[in-house]
Structure formats: C-alpha cells, structure tokens
C-alpha positions as MATLAB code, in Angstrom:
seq = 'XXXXXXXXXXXXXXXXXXXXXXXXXXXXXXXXXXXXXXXXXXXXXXXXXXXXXXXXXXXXXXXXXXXXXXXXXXXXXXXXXXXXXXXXXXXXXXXXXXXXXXXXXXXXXXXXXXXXXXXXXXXXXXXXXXXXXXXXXXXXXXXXXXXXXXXXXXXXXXXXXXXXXXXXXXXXXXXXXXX';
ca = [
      -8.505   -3.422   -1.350;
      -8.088   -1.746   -4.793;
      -4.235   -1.813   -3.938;
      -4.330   -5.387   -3.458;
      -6.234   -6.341   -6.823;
      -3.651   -4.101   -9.039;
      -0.510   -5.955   -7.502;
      -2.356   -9.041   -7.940;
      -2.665   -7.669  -11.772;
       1.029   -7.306  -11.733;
       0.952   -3.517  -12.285;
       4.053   -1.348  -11.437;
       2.972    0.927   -8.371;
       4.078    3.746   -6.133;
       1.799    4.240   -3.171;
       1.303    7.981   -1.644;
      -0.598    7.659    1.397;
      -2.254   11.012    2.194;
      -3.391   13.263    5.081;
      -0.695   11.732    7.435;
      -1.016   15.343    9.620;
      -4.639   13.681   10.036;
      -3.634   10.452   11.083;
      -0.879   11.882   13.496;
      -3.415   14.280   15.147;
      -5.874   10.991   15.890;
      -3.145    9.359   17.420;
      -3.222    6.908   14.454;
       0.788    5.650   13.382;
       1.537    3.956   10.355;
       4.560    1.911   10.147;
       5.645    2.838    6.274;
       8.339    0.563    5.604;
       6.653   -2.219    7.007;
       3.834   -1.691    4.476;
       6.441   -1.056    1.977;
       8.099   -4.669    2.420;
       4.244   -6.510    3.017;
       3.358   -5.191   -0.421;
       6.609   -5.192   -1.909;
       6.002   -1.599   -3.005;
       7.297    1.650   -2.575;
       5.037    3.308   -0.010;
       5.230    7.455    0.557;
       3.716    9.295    3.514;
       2.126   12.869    2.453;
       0.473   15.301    2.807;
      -0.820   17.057   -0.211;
      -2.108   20.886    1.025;
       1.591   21.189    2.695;
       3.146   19.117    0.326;
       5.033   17.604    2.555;
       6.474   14.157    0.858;
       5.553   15.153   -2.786;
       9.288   15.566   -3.632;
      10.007   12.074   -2.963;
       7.559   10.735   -5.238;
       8.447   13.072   -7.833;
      11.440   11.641   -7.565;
      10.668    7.895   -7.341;
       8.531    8.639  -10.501;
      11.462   10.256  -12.299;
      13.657    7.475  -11.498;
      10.891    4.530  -11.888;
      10.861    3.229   -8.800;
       6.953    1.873   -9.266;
       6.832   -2.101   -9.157;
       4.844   -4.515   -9.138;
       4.205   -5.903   -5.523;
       3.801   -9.280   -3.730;
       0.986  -11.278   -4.866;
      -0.268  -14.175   -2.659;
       1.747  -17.771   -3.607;
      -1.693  -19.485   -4.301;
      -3.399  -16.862   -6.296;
       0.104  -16.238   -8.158;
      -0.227  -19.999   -9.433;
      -3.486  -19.568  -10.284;
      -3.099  -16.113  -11.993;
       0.576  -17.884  -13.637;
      -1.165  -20.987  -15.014;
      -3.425  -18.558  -17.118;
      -1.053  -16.344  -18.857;
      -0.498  -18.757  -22.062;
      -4.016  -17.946  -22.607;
      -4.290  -14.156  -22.157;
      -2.307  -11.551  -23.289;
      -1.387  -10.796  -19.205;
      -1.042  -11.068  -15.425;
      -4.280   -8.340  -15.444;
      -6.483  -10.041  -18.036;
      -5.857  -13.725  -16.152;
      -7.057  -12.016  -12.803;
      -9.933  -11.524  -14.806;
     -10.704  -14.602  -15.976;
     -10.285  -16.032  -13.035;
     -12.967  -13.564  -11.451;
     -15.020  -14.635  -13.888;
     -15.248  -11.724  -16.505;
     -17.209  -12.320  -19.250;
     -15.814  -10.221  -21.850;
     -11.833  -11.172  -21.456;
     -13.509  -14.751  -21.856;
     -14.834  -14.047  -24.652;
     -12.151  -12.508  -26.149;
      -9.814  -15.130  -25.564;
     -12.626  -17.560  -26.237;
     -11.964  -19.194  -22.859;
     -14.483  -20.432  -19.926;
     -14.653  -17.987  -16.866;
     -13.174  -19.455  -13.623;
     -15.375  -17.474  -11.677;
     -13.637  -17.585   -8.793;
     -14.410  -13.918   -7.780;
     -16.272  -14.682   -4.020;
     -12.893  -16.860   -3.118;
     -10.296  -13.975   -4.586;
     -12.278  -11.086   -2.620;
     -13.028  -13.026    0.259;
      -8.881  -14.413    0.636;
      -8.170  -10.659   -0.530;
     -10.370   -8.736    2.080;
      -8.767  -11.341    4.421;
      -5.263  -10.110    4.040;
      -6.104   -6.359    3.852;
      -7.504   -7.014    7.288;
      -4.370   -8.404    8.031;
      -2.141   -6.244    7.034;
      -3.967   -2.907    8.388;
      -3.702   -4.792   11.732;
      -0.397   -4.957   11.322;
       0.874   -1.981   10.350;
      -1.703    0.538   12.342;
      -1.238    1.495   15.765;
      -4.029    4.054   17.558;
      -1.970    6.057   19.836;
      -5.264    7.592   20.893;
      -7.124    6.646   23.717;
      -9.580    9.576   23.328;
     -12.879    8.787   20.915;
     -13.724   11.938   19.070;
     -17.225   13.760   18.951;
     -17.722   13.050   15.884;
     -17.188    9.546   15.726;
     -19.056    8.679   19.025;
     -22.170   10.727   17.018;
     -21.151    8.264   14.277;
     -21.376    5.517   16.510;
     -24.342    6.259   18.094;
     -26.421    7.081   14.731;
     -25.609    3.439   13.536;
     -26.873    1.433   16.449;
     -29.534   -0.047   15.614;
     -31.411    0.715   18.572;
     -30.346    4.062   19.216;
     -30.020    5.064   15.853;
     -34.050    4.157   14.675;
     -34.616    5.848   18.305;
     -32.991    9.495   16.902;
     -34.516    8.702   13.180;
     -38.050    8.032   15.065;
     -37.637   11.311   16.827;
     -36.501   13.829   14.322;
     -39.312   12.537   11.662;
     -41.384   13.339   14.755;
     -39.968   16.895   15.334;
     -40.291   17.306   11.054;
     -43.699   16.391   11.345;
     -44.337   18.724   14.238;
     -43.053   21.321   12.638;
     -43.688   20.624    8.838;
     -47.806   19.864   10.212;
     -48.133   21.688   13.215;
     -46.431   25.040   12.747;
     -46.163   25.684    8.952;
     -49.262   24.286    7.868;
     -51.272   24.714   11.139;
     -50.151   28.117   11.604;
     -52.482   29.437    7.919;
];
C-alpha cells in the first residue's frame, strides 16, 4: 500500500523485497519481474542476514536505476490536472486526499477524495498480490493455525474465557488463598 501511494506521488523507487529464504521455505513464489513491469519499477529479491541480492541494488543505486512507477490512468489525470497549482506530483496527491496544510499553503480547497484513492488503491494492491503470489504450500503451519484459531470469534473468546479463568484460579485461589 505505501508502495502504491509513493508511485502515485511520482517518486523515483527501487524496491528490495526481503526475507525471500522465508517466503521460499512457506512454499510462497513471487514472480519479480512481473511485479517489476505492474509497477513499472525496479523490483530486487533479498535477503538481508545472507545478503544475498544486496549487490544488485548497490548497483542499481550507483547507476540510478530508481523511477518513478505506473500510476493508475484516472488518478494520473486527476493528480496531472493539479500540478499548475502545487509545486508537485506529491503535494497534488495531497490535495486531492484532502490535506489541510498543502491547501493552505497553496491557498487551494481540499478535494478530499482520500476514501475513493485508498479504497481504488487497496483495490489494486489486492490485485496485484493475487497476481504475482503463488503458495506452493499445501501444508498450514502451527503457528498460523494457532493464529487462526485465536481470531475466531467463537473459539477465540472461548480460549480468552478460559485462561482469565485459569489467571483467576491461580492469581485467587493459589497465591492469595494459599496465605
């Protein structure tokens, strides 16, 4: 999501995307250069305690390979129809979120059209993480069924119910019972 809101600001980027010895253990594949070309970006696989990959974005930083990626056609209109008014691409994003201080600086209305911008932006993150993710793994880990299980809402205020009961057992009946 944060990504997503600096290309739509126009900012230069290189993306690293970390603990990919995680992701391969889980089963979980990432299809780089498809990222790469949906965002328009370069994107780097890595992983930082091996270092494996951090020569490559050394590199891309040495040589300025960061750019700015591919902002949606609409919002680009939007974001384009702005900039006479604002000193950039970042500052109409802004104003069209409605951001009361570039406003004001500029001496301009808000558009406040942050709900529609999030909402079309969490939209095509979805989108594109559906895309370019593929779970190898058939296998749910331990931890995540636990996970799972904790925030049903059933099960989960079961377990809660019980271990305030076992607390109180033991914080009533054995420390303070026991003087």
């Amino acid at each position: 999501f944060l990504t997503k809101q600096l290309i739509d600001m126009g900012k230069p980027l290189i993306i690293a995307i970390n603990q990919m010895d995680e992701a391969r253990t889980l089963g979980i594949e990432i299809n780089i250069e498809k990222l790469s070309t949906t965002l328009g970006i370069p994107v780097f696989p890595t992983v930082a305690i091996t270092g494996e990959g951090m020569e490559k974005i050394k590199k891309a930083i040495e040589t300025s390979e960061a750019r700015a990626g591919k902002v949606d056609p609409v919002l680009q209109s939007q974001l384009t129809e702005l900039l006479p008014l604002v000193s950039n691409q970042a500052e109409s994003l802004l104003l069209l979120e409605g951001d009361l201080v570039i406003a004001e600086r500029h001496k301009i209305e808000p558009r406040n059209k942050r709900n529609e911008i999030y909402a079309n932006r969490r939209k095509e993150v979805n989108e594109i993480i559906s895309n370019i993710i593929t779970n190898r793994s058939k296998k749910e880990r331990f931890l995540t069924k636990v996970s799972n299980y904790l925030i049903h809402p059933f099960w989960g205020s079961i377990t809660a119910i019980f271990i305030g009961f076992l607390f109180l057992y033991q914080f009533l009946g054995i420390w303070v019972g026991s003087d």
